[in-house]
Coordinates of C-alpha atoms in Angstrom, one line a residue:
Chain D
M1 CA 34.8 18.0 -21.2
N2 CA 31.4 17.6 -22.9
A3 CA 32.9 16.0 -25.9
I4 CA 34.6 13.3 -23.8
A5 CA 31.4 12.7 -21.8
E6 CA 29.4 12.2 -25.0
K7 CA 31.5 9.1 -25.7
V8 CA 31.0 7.6 -22.2
K9 CA 28.9 4.4 -22.2
L10 CA 25.4 5.0 -21.0
F11 CA 23.4 2.5 -18.9
D12 CA 19.7 1.8 -18.8
C13 CA 19.3 1.3 -15.0
R14 CA 16.5 -1.2 -15.6
D15 CA 19.1 -3.7 -16.6
A16 CA 20.9 -3.3 -13.3
F17 CA 17.6 -3.7 -11.5
T18 CA 16.6 -6.9 -13.2
E19 CA 20.1 -8.4 -13.1
T20 CA 20.2 -7.8 -9.3
L21 CA 16.6 -9.0 -8.8
E22 CA 17.4 -12.3 -10.6
A23 CA 20.5 -12.8 -8.5
L24 CA 18.4 -12.1 -5.3
A25 CA 15.7 -14.5 -6.5
T26 CA 18.3 -17.2 -7.0
E27 CA 19.4 -16.9 -3.4
D28 CA 16.0 -16.4 -1.8
T29 CA 12.9 -18.2 -3.0
N30 CA 10.8 -15.6 -1.2
V31 CA 11.7 -12.9 -3.7
V32 CA 8.8 -12.5 -6.1
A33 CA 8.0 -9.9 -8.8
V34 CA 4.6 -8.4 -9.3
C35 CA 3.7 -6.4 -12.3
N36 CA 0.8 -4.8 -14.2
D37 CA 1.2 -6.2 -17.7
S38 CA 4.6 -4.5 -17.6
V39 CA 6.8 -7.6 -18.0
G40 CA 8.7 -6.0 -21.0
S41 CA 8.8 -2.4 -19.8
S42 CA 9.9 -3.5 -16.3
K43 CA 12.5 -5.8 -18.1
L44 CA 11.2 -8.8 -16.3
T45 CA 11.3 -11.3 -19.2
G46 CA 14.5 -12.9 -17.9
F47 CA 12.9 -13.2 -14.4
R48 CA 9.8 -14.7 -15.9
D49 CA 11.8 -17.2 -17.9
R50 CA 13.9 -18.3 -14.8
F51 CA 11.2 -18.1 -12.2
P52 CA 7.8 -18.3 -14.0
E53 CA 5.8 -19.1 -10.8
R54 CA 7.3 -16.1 -9.0
L55 CA 6.3 -13.5 -11.6
I56 CA 2.8 -12.5 -10.7
N57 CA 1.1 -10.4 -13.4
V58 CA -2.2 -9.0 -12.2
G59 CA -2.9 -7.3 -15.5
I60 CA -3.6 -3.6 -16.0
A61 CA -4.9 -3.2 -12.5
E62 CA -2.6 -1.0 -10.4
Q63 CA -4.7 -0.9 -7.2
T64 CA -4.7 -4.7 -7.1
L65 CA -1.0 -4.6 -8.1
V66 CA -0.1 -2.9 -4.8
G67 CA -2.7 -4.7 -2.7
V68 CA -1.5 -8.0 -3.9
G69 CA 2.0 -7.0 -3.1
A70 CA 0.9 -6.2 0.5
G71 CA -0.8 -9.6 0.8
L72 CA 2.3 -11.4 -0.6
A73 CA 4.4 -9.7 2.1
N74 CA 1.9 -10.7 4.7
G75 CA 2.4 -14.3 3.5
G76 CA 6.2 -14.0 4.0
K77 CA 7.2 -13.1 0.5
I78 CA 9.5 -10.2 -0.5
P79 CA 7.5 -8.6 -3.3
F80 CA 9.1 -6.3 -5.9
V81 CA 6.1 -4.5 -7.2
C82 CA 6.9 -3.1 -10.6
G83 CA 5.1 -0.7 -12.8
A84 CA 5.5 2.6 -14.7
A85 CA 6.1 5.1 -12.0
C86 CA 3.3 7.3 -13.1
F87 CA 0.7 4.6 -12.7
L88 CA 2.3 2.8 -9.8
T89 CA 2.2 5.9 -7.7
G90 CA -0.7 7.9 -9.1
R91 CA -3.2 5.1 -9.7
S92 CA -2.6 3.3 -6.4
L93 CA -1.6 6.0 -4.0
E94 CA -4.2 5.0 -1.5
Q95 CA -3.0 1.4 -1.6
I96 CA 0.5 2.7 -1.0
K97 CA -0.7 4.7 1.9
A98 CA -3.0 2.1 3.6
D99 CA -1.8 -1.3 2.5
V100 CA 1.9 -0.6 2.4
A101 CA 3.0 2.3 4.5
Y102 CA 0.4 2.4 7.3
S103 CA 0.2 -1.4 7.4
N104 CA 4.0 -1.4 7.5
T105 CA 4.3 -4.3 5.0
N106 CA 7.5 -5.4 3.5
V107 CA 6.8 -4.2 0.0
K108 CA 9.3 -2.9 -2.5
L109 CA 7.8 -0.5 -5.0
I110 CA 9.8 -0.2 -8.2
G111 CA 8.7 2.8 -10.2
I112 CA 10.0 2.2 -13.7
S113 CA 10.5 5.0 -16.3
S114 CA 10.0 7.7 -13.8
G115 CA 10.3 11.4 -14.3
M116 CA 9.9 12.4 -17.9
A117 CA 11.4 9.1 -19.3
Y118 CA 8.3 8.6 -21.5
G119 CA 9.1 12.1 -22.9
E120 CA 7.0 12.5 -26.0
L121 CA 4.2 10.4 -24.7
G122 CA 3.3 13.4 -22.6
P123 CA 2.4 14.4 -19.1
T124 CA -0.1 11.5 -18.6
H125 CA 3.0 9.2 -18.7
H126 CA 5.3 11.5 -16.8
S127 CA 5.9 10.8 -13.1
T128 CA 7.0 14.1 -11.8
E129 CA 4.9 14.1 -8.6
D130 CA 6.0 10.8 -7.0
F131 CA 8.6 12.3 -4.6
A132 CA 6.0 14.8 -3.3
W133 CA 3.2 12.2 -3.0
L134 CA 5.2 9.6 -1.2
R135 CA 7.1 12.0 1.0
A136 CA 3.8 13.2 2.3
I137 CA 3.0 9.6 3.5
P138 CA 4.7 8.4 6.7
N139 CA 6.8 5.2 6.8
I140 CA 8.1 4.7 3.3
A141 CA 11.6 5.2 2.1
V142 CA 12.0 7.1 -1.2
V143 CA 15.1 6.5 -3.3
A144 CA 16.2 7.6 -6.7
P145 CA 19.5 6.0 -7.8
C146 CA 21.8 8.0 -10.1
D147 CA 23.4 5.2 -12.1
N148 CA 23.6 1.5 -12.8
V149 CA 25.9 0.8 -9.8
E150 CA 23.7 2.7 -7.4
T151 CA 20.6 1.0 -8.8
A152 CA 22.0 -2.5 -8.2
A153 CA 23.1 -1.5 -4.7
A154 CA 19.7 0.0 -3.9
V155 CA 17.8 -3.1 -5.1
A156 CA 20.0 -5.3 -3.0
F157 CA 19.5 -3.0 -0.1
A158 CA 15.7 -3.0 -0.6
A159 CA 15.6 -6.8 -0.5
A160 CA 17.4 -6.9 2.8
F161 CA 15.6 -3.8 4.3
E162 CA 12.5 -4.7 6.4
G163 CA 9.8 -2.3 5.5
P164 CA 8.3 -0.2 2.7
I165 CA 10.6 1.4 0.1
F166 CA 10.0 3.1 -3.2
L167 CA 12.8 2.9 -5.8
R168 CA 12.5 5.4 -8.6
L169 CA 14.2 4.2 -11.7
S170 CA 14.6 5.7 -15.2
R171 CA 15.0 4.2 -18.6
V172 CA 17.1 7.1 -19.9
G173 CA 20.7 6.3 -20.3
V174 CA 23.2 7.6 -17.7
P175 CA 26.9 7.1 -17.3
Q176 CA 28.4 5.1 -14.4
L177 CA 29.2 7.6 -11.7
L178 CA 29.9 5.4 -8.6
P179 CA 32.6 2.8 -8.3
D180 CA 32.0 -0.9 -8.8
G181 CA 31.1 -2.5 -5.5
H182 CA 29.5 0.6 -4.1
T183 CA 27.3 -0.1 -1.1
F184 CA 24.0 1.8 -0.8
E185 CA 23.2 3.5 2.6
L186 CA 19.7 4.7 3.2
G187 CA 19.7 8.4 4.2
K188 CA 23.3 9.0 3.2
A189 CA 24.4 11.4 0.4
N190 CA 27.5 10.7 -1.7
L191 CA 30.1 13.4 -2.1
L192 CA 31.0 13.1 -5.8
R193 CA 33.0 16.3 -6.0
D194 CA 34.1 18.7 -3.3
G195 CA 34.0 22.5 -3.5
S196 CA 33.5 25.5 -1.3
D197 CA 31.6 28.1 -3.4
V198 CA 28.2 26.4 -3.9
T199 CA 26.7 22.9 -3.6
L200 CA 24.8 21.1 -6.3
I201 CA 22.4 18.5 -4.9
A202 CA 20.9 16.1 -7.4
N203 CA 19.7 12.5 -7.8
G204 CA 18.5 10.1 -10.5
T205 CA 19.2 11.3 -14.0
L206 CA 20.3 14.8 -12.8
T207 CA 23.4 13.7 -10.9
H208 CA 25.6 13.3 -14.0
R209 CA 24.3 16.6 -15.4
A210 CA 25.2 18.3 -12.1
L211 CA 28.7 16.8 -12.2
K212 CA 29.2 18.2 -15.7
A213 CA 27.9 21.6 -14.6
A214 CA 30.5 21.5 -11.8
E215 CA 33.2 21.0 -14.4
L216 CA 31.9 24.1 -16.4
L217 CA 31.8 26.1 -13.2
A218 CA 35.4 25.1 -12.3
A219 CA 36.5 26.5 -15.7
K220 CA 35.0 29.8 -14.6
G221 CA 36.7 29.6 -11.2
I222 CA 33.7 28.5 -9.2
E223 CA 34.3 25.4 -7.1
A224 CA 31.0 23.5 -6.8
R225 CA 30.4 20.7 -4.4
V226 CA 28.3 17.9 -5.8
L227 CA 26.1 15.7 -3.6
N228 CA 24.3 12.7 -5.0
M229 CA 21.1 12.6 -2.8
A230 CA 19.5 9.3 -3.9
S231 CA 17.7 9.0 -0.6
V232 CA 15.0 11.6 -0.6
R233 CA 13.6 10.1 2.6
P234 CA 15.2 9.7 4.9
I235 CA 17.4 12.6 3.8
D236 CA 20.9 13.2 4.8
E237 CA 20.4 16.3 7.0
Q238 CA 24.0 16.4 8.2
A239 CA 25.4 16.6 4.6
I240 CA 22.9 19.3 3.7
I241 CA 23.7 21.4 6.8
K242 CA 27.4 20.9 6.3
A243 CA 27.0 22.0 2.6
A244 CA 25.0 25.1 3.6
K245 CA 27.6 26.1 6.2
E246 CA 30.7 25.3 4.2
T247 CA 29.6 26.5 0.7
G248 CA 26.9 29.1 1.6
A249 CA 24.6 28.3 -1.3
I250 CA 22.6 25.3 -2.5
L251 CA 21.2 24.5 -5.9
T252 CA 19.0 21.4 -6.3
C253 CA 18.3 19.6 -9.6
E254 CA 15.6 17.0 -10.1
E255 CA 13.5 15.3 -12.8
H256 CA 10.4 16.2 -10.8
T257 CA 8.2 19.1 -10.0
I258 CA 9.9 21.7 -7.9
F259 CA 7.0 21.5 -5.5
G260 CA 7.4 18.8 -2.9
G261 CA 10.4 16.9 -4.2
L262 CA 14.1 16.8 -3.6
G263 CA 14.5 20.6 -3.7
S264 CA 11.7 21.0 -1.2
A265 CA 13.1 18.3 1.1
V266 CA 16.5 20.1 1.0
A267 CA 14.9 23.5 1.6
E268 CA 13.1 22.2 4.6
V269 CA 16.4 21.2 6.2
V270 CA 18.1 24.4 5.2
V271 CA 15.3 26.6 6.5
D272 CA 15.3 24.8 9.9
H273 CA 19.0 24.5 10.4
A274 CA 21.2 26.7 8.2
P275 CA 19.4 29.3 6.0
V276 CA 21.5 30.1 2.9
P277 CA 20.5 31.2 -0.6
M278 CA 18.9 28.4 -2.5
K279 CA 17.5 27.7 -5.9
R280 CA 15.4 24.7 -7.0
L281 CA 15.6 23.4 -10.6
G282 CA 13.0 20.9 -11.8
V283 CA 9.7 20.9 -13.6
P284 CA 8.4 24.4 -12.9
G285 CA 4.8 23.5 -12.0
T286 CA 3.6 23.2 -15.6
F287 CA 2.7 20.3 -17.9
P288 CA 5.8 19.9 -20.1
P289 CA 5.6 20.4 -23.8
T290 CA 6.3 17.6 -26.3
G291 CA 9.9 16.3 -26.2
S292 CA 12.2 13.6 -25.0
A293 CA 13.3 13.5 -21.4
N294 CA 16.7 14.9 -22.2
F295 CA 15.2 17.7 -24.3
L296 CA 12.8 18.6 -21.5
L297 CA 15.5 18.6 -18.9
D298 CA 17.5 21.0 -21.1
E299 CA 14.3 23.0 -21.7
F300 CA 13.7 23.4 -18.0
G301 CA 17.2 24.8 -17.4
M302 CA 18.9 21.6 -16.4
S303 CA 21.5 21.2 -19.2
P304 CA 25.0 21.3 -17.7
D305 CA 25.2 24.9 -19.1
G306 CA 21.8 25.8 -17.6
I307 CA 22.7 24.4 -14.2
A308 CA 26.0 26.2 -14.3
T309 CA 24.3 29.5 -15.2
T310 CA 21.8 29.2 -12.4
A311 CA 24.6 28.3 -10.0
T312 CA 26.7 31.3 -11.0
A313 CA 23.7 33.6 -10.4
L314 CA 23.2 31.9 -7.0
V315 CA 26.8 32.4 -6.0
Q316 CA 26.4 36.1 -6.8
R317 CA 23.5 36.2 -4.2
K318 CA 25.8 35.2 -1.4
S319 CA 26.5 38.1 0.8
Chain C
M1 CA -17.7 -24.8 19.0
D2 CA -21.2 -26.1 17.9
T3 CA -23.7 -23.8 16.3
Q4 CA -25.8 -23.4 19.5
D5 CA -22.7 -22.1 21.3
L6 CA -21.8 -19.9 18.4
R7 CA -25.3 -18.3 18.5
R8 CA -25.0 -17.6 22.2
L9 CA -21.5 -16.2 21.7
A10 CA -22.6 -14.0 18.8
N11 CA -25.4 -12.6 21.0
A12 CA -22.8 -11.8 23.7
I13 CA -20.6 -10.1 21.1
R14 CA -23.5 -8.1 19.9
R15 CA -24.2 -6.9 23.4
R16 CA -20.6 -6.0 24.0
D17 CA -20.4 -4.1 20.7
L18 CA -23.6 -2.2 21.5
Q19 CA -22.2 -1.2 24.9
A20 CA -18.9 -0.1 23.4
V21 CA -20.5 2.0 20.7
F22 CA -22.9 3.5 23.2
E23 CA -20.1 4.4 25.6
A24 CA -17.8 5.7 22.9
G25 CA -20.6 7.8 21.5
A26 CA -19.6 6.7 18.0
G27 CA -19.2 3.6 15.8
H28 CA -20.8 1.8 12.9
I29 CA -23.4 -0.3 14.7
G30 CA -25.6 -1.2 11.8
G31 CA -22.9 -2.9 9.8
E32 CA -21.5 -4.4 13.0
M33 CA -24.8 -6.1 13.8
S34 CA -25.0 -7.5 10.2
V35 CA -21.4 -9.0 10.3
I36 CA -21.2 -10.3 13.8
D37 CA -22.6 -13.8 13.1
I38 CA -20.1 -14.2 10.2
L39 CA -17.2 -13.1 12.4
T40 CA -18.2 -15.4 15.2
A41 CA -18.4 -18.4 13.0
L42 CA -15.0 -17.6 11.4
Y43 CA -13.1 -17.0 14.6
F44 CA -14.7 -19.8 16.7
H45 CA -15.3 -22.5 14.1
V46 CA -13.2 -22.0 11.0
L47 CA -10.0 -19.9 11.3
R48 CA -6.9 -21.7 12.5
V49 CA -5.4 -18.8 14.4
D50 CA -3.6 -18.8 17.8
P51 CA -3.7 -15.7 20.1
E52 CA -0.5 -17.1 21.7
N53 CA 1.3 -17.0 18.3
P54 CA -0.5 -14.4 16.2
Q55 CA 2.2 -14.3 13.6
D56 CA 2.4 -18.1 13.0
P57 CA 3.3 -18.3 9.3
T58 CA 0.8 -21.2 8.8
R59 CA -2.2 -19.4 10.3
D60 CA -5.3 -18.7 8.3
R61 CA -5.7 -15.1 7.2
F62 CA -8.8 -13.0 7.8
V63 CA -9.3 -9.6 6.4
L64 CA -12.1 -7.3 7.5
S65 CA -12.3 -5.2 4.4
K66 CA -15.3 -3.3 5.7
G67 CA -12.9 -1.8 8.3
H68 CA -15.4 0.7 9.7
T69 CA -17.0 -2.2 11.6
A70 CA -13.8 -2.5 13.6
C71 CA -15.5 -2.5 16.9
A72 CA -17.1 -5.9 16.1
L73 CA -13.7 -7.2 15.2
Y74 CA -12.1 -5.9 18.4
V75 CA -14.8 -7.6 20.5
V76 CA -14.3 -10.9 18.6
L77 CA -10.5 -10.6 19.0
A78 CA -10.9 -9.9 22.7
E79 CA -13.2 -13.0 23.1
K80 CA -10.6 -15.0 21.2
G81 CA -7.8 -13.8 23.5
F82 CA -5.8 -11.6 21.1
I83 CA -6.4 -8.5 23.2
P84 CA -7.7 -8.1 26.8
K85 CA -11.4 -8.0 27.1
D86 CA -11.1 -5.1 29.4
E87 CA -9.5 -3.1 26.6
I88 CA -12.7 -2.8 24.7
K89 CA -13.7 0.1 27.0
T90 CA -10.9 2.2 25.4
F91 CA -12.5 2.0 22.0
L92 CA -12.0 5.4 20.3
K93 CA -10.5 6.9 23.5
P94 CA -7.4 9.1 23.0
H95 CA -4.3 7.0 22.3
S96 CA -6.2 3.8 22.4
R97 CA -4.9 1.3 19.9
L98 CA -8.6 0.5 19.1
N99 CA -9.4 3.4 16.8
G100 CA -12.3 3.4 14.2
H101 CA -10.5 1.2 11.8
P102 CA -8.2 -1.8 12.5
N103 CA -4.4 -1.4 12.6
R104 CA -2.2 -4.5 12.2
T105 CA 0.9 -2.7 13.7
K106 CA -0.9 -2.2 17.0
V107 CA -3.6 -4.8 17.4
P108 CA -2.5 -8.5 17.3
G109 CA -4.7 -10.6 15.1
V110 CA -5.3 -7.8 12.5
E111 CA -3.7 -8.8 9.2
T112 CA -3.9 -5.5 7.2
N113 CA -5.0 -2.0 7.9
T114 CA -8.4 -1.3 6.3
G115 CA -10.7 1.7 6.3
P116 CA -10.8 2.9 2.7
L117 CA -13.1 0.5 0.9
G118 CA -12.0 -1.8 -1.8
H119 CA -8.6 -2.6 -0.2
G120 CA -9.1 -5.9 1.6
L121 CA -9.8 -8.2 -1.4
P122 CA -6.7 -7.3 -3.4
V123 CA -4.6 -7.8 -0.3
A124 CA -6.3 -11.2 0.4
V125 CA -5.5 -12.2 -3.2
G126 CA -1.9 -11.6 -2.4
M127 CA -2.1 -13.6 0.7
A128 CA -3.7 -16.5 -1.1
L129 CA -1.0 -16.3 -3.8
A130 CA 1.7 -16.5 -1.1
A131 CA 0.1 -19.7 0.2
K132 CA -0.1 -21.2 -3.3
L133 CA 3.6 -20.3 -3.9
D134 CA 4.5 -22.3 -0.8
N135 CA 2.1 -25.1 -1.4
A136 CA 0.8 -24.3 2.0
S137 CA -2.6 -25.3 3.3
W138 CA -3.6 -22.1 5.1
R139 CA -6.7 -20.4 3.8
T140 CA -7.6 -16.7 3.3
F141 CA -11.0 -15.2 4.1
V142 CA -12.1 -11.7 3.5
V143 CA -15.4 -9.9 4.4
T144 CA -16.6 -7.0 2.3
G145 CA -19.7 -4.9 2.5
D146 CA -22.1 -5.1 -0.4
G147 CA -21.9 -1.3 -1.1
E148 CA -18.1 -1.7 -1.0
M149 CA -18.3 -3.9 -4.0
Q150 CA -18.9 -0.7 -6.0
E151 CA -15.2 0.0 -5.7
G152 CA -13.5 -1.0 -8.9
S153 CA -10.5 -2.4 -7.2
N154 CA -12.6 -5.3 -6.0
W155 CA -13.3 -6.3 -9.6
E156 CA -9.6 -6.1 -10.5
A157 CA -9.0 -8.5 -7.7
I158 CA -11.9 -10.8 -8.6
A159 CA -10.5 -11.2 -12.1
S160 CA -7.0 -11.8 -10.8
A161 CA -8.2 -14.4 -8.2
A162 CA -9.9 -16.3 -11.0
Q163 CA -6.9 -16.1 -13.3
Y164 CA -4.7 -17.6 -10.6
K165 CA -7.3 -20.2 -9.6
L166 CA -7.2 -19.2 -6.0
D167 CA -9.4 -21.9 -4.5
N168 CA -7.8 -21.1 -1.1
L169 CA -9.6 -17.8 -1.0
T170 CA -13.1 -17.1 0.3
L171 CA -14.8 -13.8 -0.1
I172 CA -17.9 -13.2 2.1
I173 CA -20.1 -10.3 1.0
D174 CA -22.1 -9.0 3.9
H175 CA -25.1 -8.3 1.8
N176 CA -27.3 -6.1 4.1
R177 CA -28.7 -4.1 1.1
L178 CA -27.9 -0.8 2.7
Q179 CA -25.0 1.6 2.3
Q180 CA -24.1 4.7 4.2
G181 CA -26.7 7.0 2.6
A182 CA -29.3 4.9 1.0
R183 CA -30.2 1.4 -0.2
L184 CA -27.9 -0.3 -2.6
A185 CA -30.8 -0.6 -5.0
E186 CA -31.3 3.2 -5.0
T187 CA -27.6 3.9 -5.4
N188 CA -25.6 1.6 -7.7
N189 CA -27.2 -1.7 -7.5
L190 CA -24.8 -4.5 -8.0
A191 CA -27.2 -7.1 -6.6
P192 CA -27.7 -9.8 -7.4
F193 CA -24.1 -10.8 -7.0
P194 CA -23.9 -14.4 -8.3
P195 CA -24.6 -13.5 -11.9
K196 CA -21.7 -11.0 -11.8
L197 CA -19.2 -13.2 -10.0
E198 CA -19.8 -16.6 -11.6
P199 CA -18.8 -15.5 -15.2
F200 CA -15.5 -14.3 -13.7
G201 CA -14.9 -18.0 -12.7
W202 CA -15.9 -17.9 -9.1
A203 CA -17.9 -20.5 -7.2
V204 CA -20.7 -18.6 -5.5
E205 CA -23.2 -19.7 -2.8
E206 CA -26.0 -17.6 -1.3
I207 CA -26.8 -18.1 2.4
D208 CA -28.8 -16.5 5.2
G209 CA -26.0 -14.6 6.9
H210 CA -27.7 -14.8 10.3
D211 CA -28.4 -18.6 10.2
M212 CA -25.4 -20.0 12.0
D213 CA -25.9 -23.5 10.6
Q214 CA -25.9 -22.1 7.1
I215 CA -22.8 -20.0 7.8
V216 CA -20.8 -22.9 9.2
A217 CA -21.8 -25.2 6.4
A218 CA -20.9 -22.6 3.7
L219 CA -17.4 -22.1 5.3
S220 CA -16.6 -25.8 5.4
P221 CA -13.5 -26.8 3.5
E222 CA -15.6 -29.5 1.8
K223 CA -17.3 -26.7 -0.1
V224 CA -14.1 -25.7 -1.9
V225 CA -14.3 -26.1 -5.7
P226 CA -10.9 -27.0 -7.0
G227 CA -9.4 -24.2 -9.2
K228 CA -12.1 -21.6 -8.3
P229 CA -12.1 -18.8 -5.7
R230 CA -15.2 -19.0 -3.6
C231 CA -17.7 -16.3 -2.8
I232 CA -20.4 -16.6 -0.1
V233 CA -23.1 -14.0 -0.6
A234 CA -24.4 -13.7 3.0
H235 CA -27.9 -12.1 3.1
T236 CA -27.9 -10.1 6.2
N237 CA -29.8 -7.2 7.9
K238 CA -28.1 -4.0 8.9
G239 CA -28.8 -3.6 12.6
N240 CA -29.8 -7.3 12.9
G241 CA -31.1 -8.3 16.3
I242 CA -32.3 -4.8 17.3
S243 CA -35.8 -4.1 16.0
F244 CA -35.6 -0.4 15.5
M245 CA -32.2 -0.6 13.8
S246 CA -32.8 -3.6 11.6
D247 CA -32.9 -2.8 7.8
N248 CA -33.0 0.9 8.7
V249 CA -30.6 3.1 6.7
A250 CA -30.5 5.6 9.5
W251 CA -28.4 3.3 11.7
H252 CA -25.2 3.2 9.6
H253 CA -23.3 5.1 12.2
K254 CA -25.9 6.5 14.5
V255 CA -25.5 6.1 18.2
P256 CA -28.4 5.0 20.4
N257 CA -29.5 7.4 23.1
A258 CA -29.9 6.0 26.7
E259 CA -33.5 4.9 26.1
Q260 CA -32.7 3.3 22.8
Y261 CA -29.7 1.6 24.3
K262 CA -31.8 0.1 27.1
Q263 CA -34.3 -1.2 24.6
A264 CA -31.7 -2.6 22.3
M265 CA -29.9 -4.4 25.2
A266 CA -33.2 -5.8 26.4
E267 CA -34.0 -7.2 23.0
L268 CA -30.6 -8.8 22.7
E269 CA -30.9 -10.3 26.2
E270 CA -34.3 -11.6 25.5
A271 CA -33.1 -13.2 22.3
N272 CA -30.4 -15.0 24.3
Q273 CA -33.0 -16.7 26.6

């Protein structure tokens, strides 16, 4: 199965983001893009060429980047505020809290190259805390699409959604997992594969890895359910409770620290409603060594083999 | 409203603010006394805002970036009719929508939630950009403290405002020379402001921030310099109008006792004669 998967076309989800954004901007003159000198890395060159006045580049100034977004929203615009996720969230966290979430402004934060997408550039450029930081702030939706189709759907959703939302995008290639025409629903998980022995919950770049792991597990006679949980907040409590009750064990996988992210969010639901054995895979609370995103995910036990191995051990913990 | 009426109204607002802080047992009275003349001129002479339609898309925008002086803003908004005057007595009370910093989701007339310093100017730059994108004539005004200008985010926004030639944006620096713990000059002295702002491409004017004629003149649309954002450095006194508070660093957020309250009120009433 791995050999076949290697030949599958991989998508840079930034392309789906900008194609959708340009289509939205064509329909609605209130759609604007705001960036921090990140025209190229946010793939906004096409947007700039088509809508030069509607691309606002504040320069390398993330606090002003987010503040300007809030002001544009106050003036009736629908700002897509784009920047490398590590700087967008880390450098301007207080602006996200006060100007966007607490002020309830209609700002769309687009975290580009999230997780460990910048790989070898090192932990300064990794964004493996953003779920935790933003989940701790009230009134902002947090979404990590798993592929090109879900990215496009989530961007369209964000434009129509009234209120603060953070979309966490990668630049690392992923295969298409969801069907063309897929509609994004905030707070709803997608059942990608059913199973009764264990549930793998993942989002972003981990969803396709979890699906591959499920294939490896099936070969060993373990039927794994796979839930794509793009929406970290609000989170699909019902799908998590159902998975806990029906499969008896949950393994989460994320390109994020295991402290405060998807795994923590799932664990909070499990603890409150349906305690079952769980394991959280992610960045284990250390600054990663040098390596590409895919290398580091493997390194931290999130290769399909690694996920399958952890899932197998988890199944053995079920009483 | 002419400047004589504005002076009388500002005096009434000072008295109401003093009473509110005294009764609440908390507040930022020093900075409120320094900014009240500016707020009065803005709301009763300059801003095109309508309490009956607080979300009118064509309204002028005002941002009180020094959000800790919220009580002064609440009193002004009540005088203007955005909230009931009677509500001022709930300031800082449990579940009051009038907490220590303004909240746009609860208080009509507030445009953005401030409190952490250095937030208002970047947001105001975004507002001014929105008006430019629409070729709209509404203007954006923001008041910061002078100590607040130590926040780096302001200088990011100052550079961006000049880059985008936001001549529909006016920054008023409430230059009372005192920050929470000490004088600006003893802390991180950004004064004088004009030689810092002008090279960024801003049009800067210095005024007496307690002289209503000067405030009104400085805020006139005729003063707009095409292509340049505008800064009014308003020289003010923290605690202005109350002798023992004026220019006294102790009164950043000190609350007067009953005797001090009586004296302060008497001084303000006398000034109103």
